């Protein structure tokens, strides 16, 4: 079973919740799909790490000795990644999308597409099972592809080690890496917080889940920071038939746990906040639908 | 001058800093523009009421196949670097997977049969709002289901071309959406929190900003929580720590309601404005 923990808005406590769920599951494959800012390895210290590099995109490189400055590539480029300088075409790397059209149109064959960025897919075992995570090369765009690779690797581990549970820590937002993280999962847990921003982002991520027909839970973190706003979230869930997985109180101990590289369930096992997390866990993972 | 407010990790307080800084600048009689580049989750609009001046649609040109002309030669499929052309020649099936298309036009160039036309699909929108005292707010937003916010962000940045002083609220992360925002900025303000997650993401952001040759400074939000590792890192790297925002439940509660602390408390305005002056001075000494 694949469960994706997502949030729309960043900083709602998604990774802390995902880590706590992994600890409660005990035997689990965790896929950290926030490939832009993968963080769970900090808490889980994976061992026997296996690295695999992959090339996500390509960039145009112009050979100045061949380029005769006709400017055709500049006309064809739709990403404004090419311009003319001192009689030659030059590439503005950050804007190049890697489509390769410039290389196709160049009459002098002066343009090559070079594989420039190296992202890595990492996987290692940790105290509750296996952690798979991606490290996107700086500025790389193809994060959806890396997310898909992380998920595939996680599924492979789950099969090999006969583990049923895959927990996905998803990225913030609603774009490509999020879509790649949740497409086809069995259930989605949206971790939100009681603020106007949290509410807006919840609505957006919910409409994405709906369009992908994914069963979703909402978990309200930092519940008591603004009770009225929390009630509004609950009303929204009720009106839209979204199941409420639970409420977690605001507690700086969550940050404390992180600083000590522990999940909150390990750091303060008997605390009120952990019992709130356990209640949510049972609802999401053990309640029959 | 364009100042981007960014962070690797989400939820560190980017929007909090951007909106309050924007308010503080207005309070000092400047006429700034707030550009919300977080097109996947634009929230700056919560904090300001303005009158919508105009909205522009951001579109992508995607191919349409004229099956009467198509000979199923497969050249468009070969030219497409995004696997957006699905083709099975023997059974004469060809489809464009619009969600994978980047609108580069390579297929159009590839086709010798004039079997490809282009149509426009909507990716999102950019709206400009007039606020009081001449200030403006520009909000970028992608349509749900659109894969990449990059084109919408670029359109938002273009919209500010003639605005003299722009505060950009960047999307989180360190991939393309972040780069497309900061690449147009004169200075990048990184908001982080003193935790291992915050530090890990900050290091990533700084590596990228160095690669882009951007000046940057750091704001530590929720100081007093977490640990000291981030302070040591900043000192080692000689990166200016511009401001600390102590953790305070009342700040969080005001933000949750959609209130600006700078509006409620003058001391915040002064603090933010003196930081702005520091950035301007720093920018001048670097370039």
XYZ file of C-alpha atoms in Angstrom:
576
model
C 0.000 0.000 0.000
C 1.357 3.396 -0.973
C 0.452 6.363 1.229
C 1.582 9.818 0.157
C 1.976 12.574 2.729
C 1.582 15.947 1.007
C 0.693 19.466 1.997
C 0.296 22.053 -0.740
C 1.870 24.601 1.568
C 5.433 24.069 2.762
C 6.399 23.872 6.409
C 3.182 22.375 7.704
C 5.102 19.535 9.329
C 4.695 17.012 6.529
C 8.140 15.447 6.918
C 7.890 15.259 10.712
C 4.549 13.496 10.339
C 5.886 11.157 7.642
C 8.861 10.286 9.870
C 6.601 9.620 12.853
C 4.336 7.390 10.744
C 7.363 5.460 9.509
C 8.478 4.891 13.099
C 4.997 3.690 14.042
C 4.831 1.384 11.032
C 8.139 -0.192 12.118
C 8.534 -2.181 8.896
C 8.316 0.241 6.055
C 9.814 1.563 2.851
C 10.008 5.352 2.940
C 10.235 7.252 -0.338
C 11.393 10.840 0.180
C 9.979 12.407 -2.974
C 10.724 15.992 -1.981
C 13.699 15.695 -4.318
C 14.267 19.444 -4.228
C 14.870 19.375 -0.509
C 15.101 15.767 0.649
C 15.467 15.804 4.415
C 14.427 12.495 5.926
C 17.916 11.050 5.576
C 18.930 13.544 8.298
C 16.601 11.810 10.761
C 17.082 8.266 9.556
C 20.843 8.002 8.911
C 20.514 5.370 6.196
C 23.347 2.858 5.906
C 24.827 0.834 3.067
C 23.802 3.563 0.699
C 23.535 2.727 -2.928
C 23.906 5.694 -5.297
C 22.798 5.865 -8.862
C 23.314 8.911 -11.035
C 20.970 9.869 -13.761
C 20.882 12.631 -16.275
C 17.717 14.586 -16.249
C 18.157 17.123 -18.982
C 20.436 18.445 -21.641
C 21.723 21.858 -22.576
C 22.787 23.365 -25.874
C 26.500 24.030 -26.334
C 27.716 26.044 -29.303
C 31.060 25.529 -30.970
C 32.276 29.079 -31.642
C 34.758 27.915 -34.234
C 31.947 26.548 -36.403
C 29.116 29.022 -35.668
C 28.931 31.569 -38.491
C 26.490 33.801 -36.656
C 23.484 33.316 -38.968
C 21.125 33.637 -36.012
C 18.665 30.969 -37.138
C 18.853 29.208 -33.761
C 17.957 32.451 -31.995
C 14.841 32.774 -34.167
C 13.709 29.247 -33.462
C 14.349 29.131 -29.706
C 11.109 29.623 -27.801
C 12.770 29.794 -24.398
C 14.806 32.959 -25.027
C 17.877 30.897 -24.229
C 19.916 32.047 -27.221
C 21.173 35.429 -28.250
C 23.818 36.934 -30.502
C 27.036 38.377 -29.117
C 30.124 39.383 -31.092
C 28.958 37.597 -34.213
C 28.234 34.285 -32.513
C 25.200 32.718 -30.915
C 25.503 32.212 -27.172
C 23.458 30.044 -24.822
C 22.010 31.386 -21.589
C 22.168 28.131 -19.687
C 19.511 28.804 -17.080
C 16.887 29.364 -19.760
C 17.764 26.393 -21.983
C 14.983 23.815 -21.806
C 16.967 21.128 -23.599
C 14.511 20.706 -26.469
C 17.324 20.410 -29.003
C 15.583 22.352 -31.757
C 18.539 24.738 -32.153
C 20.844 21.794 -32.848
C 18.389 20.544 -35.478
C 18.044 23.871 -37.295
C 21.724 24.910 -37.302
C 22.942 24.771 -40.927
C 26.567 24.533 -39.739
C 25.923 21.766 -37.186
C 27.661 23.942 -34.612
C 25.361 23.001 -31.730
C 25.581 19.887 -29.577
C 23.234 18.912 -26.801
C 25.267 18.039 -23.735
C 24.073 16.199 -20.702
C 24.956 18.673 -18.019
C 23.243 17.895 -14.763
C 23.684 14.867 -12.624
C 21.001 13.998 -10.158
C 21.272 11.017 -7.860
C 18.941 8.351 -6.633
C 20.001 7.034 -3.214
C 18.770 4.146 -1.174
C 19.845 2.684 2.146
C 18.515 0.747 5.097
C 17.598 2.429 8.360
C 16.097 1.432 11.677
C 12.573 0.853 10.336
C 13.304 -0.515 6.892
C 14.465 1.093 3.703
C 14.794 4.774 2.781
C 14.848 5.820 -0.862
C 15.522 9.442 -1.734
C 16.570 11.584 -4.634
C 18.988 14.442 -4.855
C 18.175 16.758 -7.703
C 21.174 18.473 -9.261
C 20.995 22.233 -8.621
C 18.649 23.955 -11.002
C 17.517 20.733 -12.610
C 14.008 20.773 -13.967
C 13.181 17.149 -14.503
C 12.121 16.489 -10.934
C 9.044 14.503 -11.965
C 11.287 11.917 -13.544
C 13.423 11.623 -10.406
C 10.294 11.307 -8.268
C 9.086 8.458 -10.472
C 12.471 6.759 -10.114
C 12.358 7.113 -6.322
C 8.898 5.556 -6.252
C 9.872 2.723 -8.567
C 12.902 1.926 -6.434
C 10.748 1.998 -3.294
C 8.267 -0.436 -4.847
C 11.123 -2.719 -5.808
C 12.416 -2.746 -2.223
C 8.914 -3.398 -0.926
C 8.640 -6.431 -3.211
C 12.118 -7.744 -2.408
C 11.721 -7.368 1.327
C 8.051 -8.321 1.389
C 6.993 -5.091 3.034
C 3.466 -3.906 2.448
C 3.802 -0.360 3.514
C 5.303 2.432 1.412
C 5.196 5.929 2.860
C 5.889 8.768 0.450
C 7.017 12.163 1.734
C 5.901 14.459 -1.053
C 7.082 17.910 -2.115
C 5.119 21.118 -1.500
C 3.069 22.744 -4.258
C 0.750 21.272 -6.889
C 3.038 20.978 -9.923
C 4.943 18.206 -11.664
C 6.845 16.667 -8.710
C 3.651 16.569 -6.653
C 1.646 15.004 -9.477
C 4.427 12.433 -9.932
C 4.436 11.735 -6.181
C 0.729 11.019 -5.833
C -0.406 9.556 -9.141
C -1.651 6.031 -8.526
C -1.073 5.895 -4.759
C -3.640 4.140 -2.574
C -4.255 7.085 -0.311
C -3.133 10.637 0.290
C -2.715 12.401 3.610
C -2.827 16.190 3.349
C -1.039 17.779 6.291
C -2.313 21.304 6.725
C -2.129 24.080 9.279
C -4.691 26.571 10.519
C -3.799 29.715 8.591
C -5.333 31.478 5.638
C -2.400 30.352 3.503
C -2.839 26.777 4.689
C -6.520 26.904 3.792
C -5.919 28.245 0.277
C -3.237 25.655 -0.389
C -5.439 22.897 0.994
C -8.176 23.821 -1.478
C -5.720 23.731 -4.366
C -4.165 20.396 -3.428
C -7.613 18.928 -2.813
C -8.761 19.866 -6.297
C -5.662 18.139 -7.656
C -6.410 14.993 -5.605
C -9.994 15.078 -6.802
C -8.955 15.311 -10.430
C -6.694 12.286 -9.914
C -9.489 10.477 -8.015
C -7.362 9.827 -4.957
C -8.853 9.022 -1.580
C -7.600 11.664 0.824
C -7.345 12.359 4.520
C -6.684 15.726 6.085
C -4.506 16.018 9.152
C -4.501 19.403 10.882
C -1.121 20.145 12.424
C -0.535 22.980 14.923
C -4.286 22.742 15.495
C -4.465 25.091 18.460
C -2.448 27.934 16.887
C -5.715 29.249 15.511
C -8.756 27.264 16.550
C -11.244 29.258 14.468
C -9.212 28.602 11.320
C -8.960 24.916 12.261
C -12.746 24.763 12.538
C -12.968 26.284 9.082
C -10.714 23.558 7.722
C -12.884 20.931 9.373
C -15.988 22.482 7.863
C -14.323 22.436 4.437
C -13.482 18.756 4.873
C -16.994 17.916 5.917
C -18.524 19.811 3.010
C -16.269 18.011 0.554
C -16.456 14.555 2.069
C -12.768 14.474 3.019
C -11.987 12.319 6.022
C -10.330 14.075 8.938
C -7.430 11.942 10.149
C -6.865 13.960 13.267
C -5.575 17.060 14.970
C -2.074 17.606 16.261
C -1.413 20.326 18.816
C 1.284 22.905 18.385
C 4.345 21.826 20.330
C 7.947 23.051 19.931
C 9.006 19.560 21.033
C 8.605 18.543 17.350
C 11.500 20.860 16.506
C 13.463 19.543 19.477
C 13.067 16.007 18.203
C 14.292 17.070 14.766
C 17.344 18.815 16.199
C 18.246 15.548 17.929
C 17.673 13.643 14.693
C 14.834 11.651 16.175
C 11.244 11.216 15.201
C 8.873 12.774 17.716
C 7.608 9.271 18.601
C 11.155 8.315 19.593
C 11.965 11.584 21.359
C 8.912 11.885 23.596
C 7.119 8.527 23.342
C 4.621 9.091 26.121
C 3.645 12.665 25.255
C 0.243 14.019 24.344
C 1.391 14.986 20.893
C 2.546 11.434 20.168
C -0.792 10.038 21.223
C -2.456 12.479 18.791
C -0.163 11.250 16.031
C -0.903 7.627 16.942
C -4.632 8.257 16.747
C -4.205 9.677 13.261
C -1.936 6.795 12.288
C -4.484 4.207 13.316
C -7.206 5.978 11.435
C -5.168 6.169 8.225
C -3.366 2.852 8.245
C -5.514 0.484 10.244
C -9.098 1.520 9.706
C -10.756 -0.561 7.007
C -12.238 1.574 4.315
C 15.959 46.956 -7.778
C 14.553 43.492 -7.381
C 14.836 41.618 -4.085
C 13.817 37.961 -4.063
C 12.711 36.413 -0.789
C 13.463 32.712 -1.039
C 14.099 29.534 0.921
C 14.989 25.959 0.134
C 12.612 24.531 2.672
C 8.934 25.386 2.495
C 7.127 27.117 5.323
C 10.121 28.978 6.747
C 8.390 32.348 6.524
C 9.142 33.642 3.023
C 5.706 35.096 2.535
C 5.770 36.501 6.056
C 8.996 38.398 5.300
C 7.983 39.435 1.781
C 4.592 40.832 2.776
C 5.830 42.657 5.860
C 8.859 44.062 4.053
C 6.577 45.243 1.272
C 4.375 46.966 3.823
C 7.357 48.530 5.636
C 8.684 50.005 2.381
C 5.316 51.604 1.648
C 5.239 52.931 5.158
C 8.522 54.731 4.440
C 7.005 56.424 1.422
C 8.503 54.143 -1.239
C 6.400 52.725 -4.067
C 7.238 49.024 -4.218
C 5.697 46.164 -6.163
C 5.073 42.796 -4.572
C 5.430 39.907 -7.036
C 4.151 36.548 -5.832
C 6.199 34.018 -7.825
C 4.955 31.012 -5.890
C 2.595 30.169 -8.738
C 1.770 26.763 -7.255
C 0.686 28.273 -3.958
C 0.295 32.060 -4.251
C -0.734 33.446 -0.889
C 0.470 37.059 -0.824
C -3.020 38.175 -1.874
C -4.351 37.203 1.537
C -2.586 40.145 3.124
C -3.529 43.005 0.810
C -6.737 44.291 -0.673
C -6.304 45.831 -4.048
C -8.239 46.675 -7.143
C -7.518 44.335 -10.038
C -5.977 46.342 -12.852
C -5.579 43.600 -15.412
C -5.037 39.868 -15.839
C -3.095 38.233 -18.567
C -3.413 34.617 -19.519
C -0.211 32.662 -19.913
C -0.535 30.200 -22.751
C 1.512 27.418 -24.251
C 1.481 26.553 -27.926
C 0.937 22.838 -28.299
C 0.721 20.855 -31.531
C -2.422 19.516 -33.098
C -2.124 16.775 -35.690
C -4.034 17.016 -38.935
C -4.627 13.290 -39.486
C -5.676 13.900 -43.084
C -2.174 15.086 -43.896
C -0.160 12.956 -41.458
C 1.793 10.124 -43.081
C 2.793 8.600 -39.719
C 6.457 8.925 -40.621
C 7.358 9.408 -36.936
C 9.740 12.316 -37.476
C 7.880 14.536 -34.983
C 8.147 11.764 -32.399
C 11.876 11.546 -33.069
C 12.355 15.320 -32.706
C 10.365 15.581 -29.481
C 12.632 15.465 -26.438
C 9.757 15.237 -23.990
C 8.018 12.060 -25.194
C 4.943 14.121 -25.886
C 4.225 12.518 -29.266
C 2.786 9.040 -28.986
C 2.717 7.183 -32.288
C 2.069 3.653 -33.576
C 2.583 3.947 -37.356
C 1.310 0.484 -38.464
C -2.133 1.127 -37.027
C -2.071 4.863 -37.788
C -2.374 6.084 -34.241
C -0.852 9.404 -33.233
C -1.592 11.436 -30.124
C -0.126 14.509 -28.503
C 0.308 14.182 -24.739
C -0.281 17.828 -23.957
C 0.764 17.587 -20.309
C 4.249 16.475 -21.398
C 4.609 19.101 -24.153
C 6.929 22.033 -23.450
C 5.806 23.955 -26.523
C 9.285 24.048 -28.077
C 8.040 23.741 -31.663
C 10.445 20.966 -32.661
C 7.637 18.764 -34.016
C 6.348 21.599 -36.133
C 9.809 22.005 -37.604
C 10.155 18.251 -38.083
C 6.964 17.764 -40.066
C 7.410 17.823 -43.845
C 3.712 17.260 -44.524
C 2.328 20.432 -42.920
C 0.299 18.083 -40.742
C 0.954 19.953 -37.520
C -0.815 23.115 -36.426
C -0.551 24.755 -33.077
C -3.217 25.698 -30.595
C -2.933 27.549 -27.332
C -3.641 26.011 -23.960
C -3.875 27.984 -20.745
C -1.112 27.431 -18.188
C -2.088 30.052 -15.695
C -2.492 33.749 -15.201
C -0.724 36.846 -14.004
C -2.854 39.522 -12.316
C -1.843 43.029 -11.372
C -3.574 44.783 -8.482
C -3.396 48.465 -7.603
C -2.989 49.012 -3.891
C -3.195 52.255 -1.988
C -0.441 54.902 -2.330
C 0.645 53.730 -5.774
C 2.001 50.332 -4.780
C 1.170 47.258 -6.837
C 0.822 43.558 -6.257
C 1.292 40.999 -8.997
C 0.113 37.463 -8.455
C 1.089 34.478 -10.592
C -1.020 31.345 -10.497
C -0.920 28.105 -12.463
C -4.012 26.147 -13.415
C -4.488 22.954 -11.382
C -2.991 20.018 -13.280
C -0.323 22.102 -15.048
C 3.104 20.529 -14.528
C 5.503 23.440 -14.512
C 5.007 26.965 -13.191
C 8.091 28.276 -15.006
C 6.357 30.041 -17.916
C 3.848 31.667 -15.586
C 6.630 32.877 -13.295
C 8.547 34.276 -16.261
C 5.442 36.145 -17.401
C 5.055 37.548 -13.882
C 8.657 38.741 -13.854
C 8.197 40.355 -17.289
C 5.176 42.192 -15.911
C 7.478 43.949 -13.406
C 9.967 45.118 -16.049
C 9.105 48.788 -15.539
C 8.514 48.641 -11.796
C 11.428 50.317 -9.997
C 11.401 48.404 -6.716
C 10.175 44.828 -6.628
C 9.888 42.346 -3.762
C 9.603 38.832 -5.172
C 8.083 36.070 -3.085
C 9.906 33.035 -4.495
C 8.600 29.472 -4.736
C 10.231 26.998 -2.317
C 12.893 24.528 -3.375
C 15.991 24.871 -5.494
C 14.856 23.669 -8.905
C 13.676 25.574 -11.958
C 10.839 27.651 -10.427
C 13.238 28.993 -7.773
C 15.961 29.690 -10.351
C 13.610 31.473 -12.727
C 12.719 33.808 -9.869
C 16.145 34.527 -8.397
C 17.923 34.816 -11.743
C 16.087 38.126 -12.266
C 16.807 39.419 -8.769
C 19.544 41.826 -7.729
C 19.612 40.447 -4.222
C 18.304 37.281 -2.619
C 17.032 37.182 0.919
C 17.053 33.603 2.195
C 14.650 32.841 4.998
C 15.482 29.752 7.012
C 14.930 28.224 10.409
C 17.574 26.967 12.859
C 16.910 23.251 12.388
C 18.803 20.460 10.609
C 16.209 20.525 7.805
C 16.538 24.292 7.470
C 20.332 24.126 7.364
C 20.451 21.329 4.802
C 18.151 23.235 2.459
C 19.949 26.534 3.055
C 23.271 25.009 1.995
C 21.662 23.815 -1.213
C 20.198 27.252 -1.969
C 23.494 29.001 -1.311
C 25.399 26.667 -3.644
C 23.001 27.577 -6.421
C 23.063 31.315 -5.722
C 26.863 31.257 -5.792
C 26.701 29.532 -9.161
C 24.443 32.311 -10.405
C 26.726 34.942 -8.877
C 23.952 36.438 -6.740
C 24.485 38.387 -3.531
C 22.482 36.994 -0.677
C 21.827 37.384 3.014
C 19.978 35.264 5.532
C 17.058 35.778 7.883
C 16.666 33.199 10.634
C 13.038 32.747 11.498
C 11.799 31.119 14.697
C 15.113 31.783 16.396
C 15.278 30.411 19.890
C 13.928 27.071 18.662
C 16.267 24.475 17.220
C 20.054 24.607 17.473
C 23.105 26.776 16.694
C 24.551 24.882 13.722
C 23.152 27.368 11.219
C 24.857 30.296 12.955
C 28.230 28.546 12.762
C 27.669 27.802 9.108
C 26.878 31.449 8.278
C 29.950 32.621 10.130
C 32.211 30.129 8.371
C 30.825 31.037 4.974
C 30.844 34.770 5.744
C 27.219 35.111 4.763
C 25.500 38.071 6.412
C 22.828 37.283 8.980
C 20.474 40.178 8.340
C 17.789 39.545 10.886
C 16.446 37.107 13.421
C 12.769 36.666 14.035
C 12.187 35.108 17.428
C 9.644 32.370 17.707
C 6.479 33.930 19.040
C 3.057 32.343 19.120
C 1.400 35.737 18.676
C 3.285 36.330 15.390
C 2.127 32.932 14.151
C -1.446 33.691 15.198
C -1.453 37.106 13.469
C -0.070 35.538 10.309
C -2.647 32.756 10.440
C -5.408 35.368 10.454
C -3.911 37.207 7.506
C -2.653 40.174 9.536
C 0.657 41.974 9.049
C 2.781 42.427 12.154
C 4.439 45.457 10.554
C 1.045 47.133 10.389
C 0.309 46.385 14.023
C 3.707 47.234 15.380
C 5.872 50.134 14.157
C 9.039 48.544 15.541
C 8.727 45.861 12.848
C 8.568 48.507 10.131
C 11.767 50.094 11.388
C 13.521 46.747 11.709
C 12.596 45.727 8.166
C 13.404 49.113 6.668
C 16.852 49.215 8.229
C 17.452 45.718 6.841
C 16.407 47.019 3.427
C 18.918 49.859 3.715
C 21.592 47.343 4.622
C 20.755 45.310 1.512
C 20.911 48.387 -0.711
C 24.296 49.344 0.772
C 25.546 45.760 0.455
C 24.346 45.555 -3.165
C 26.175 48.765 -4.020
C 29.426 47.585 -2.471
C 29.307 44.272 -4.356
C 28.595 45.585 -7.817
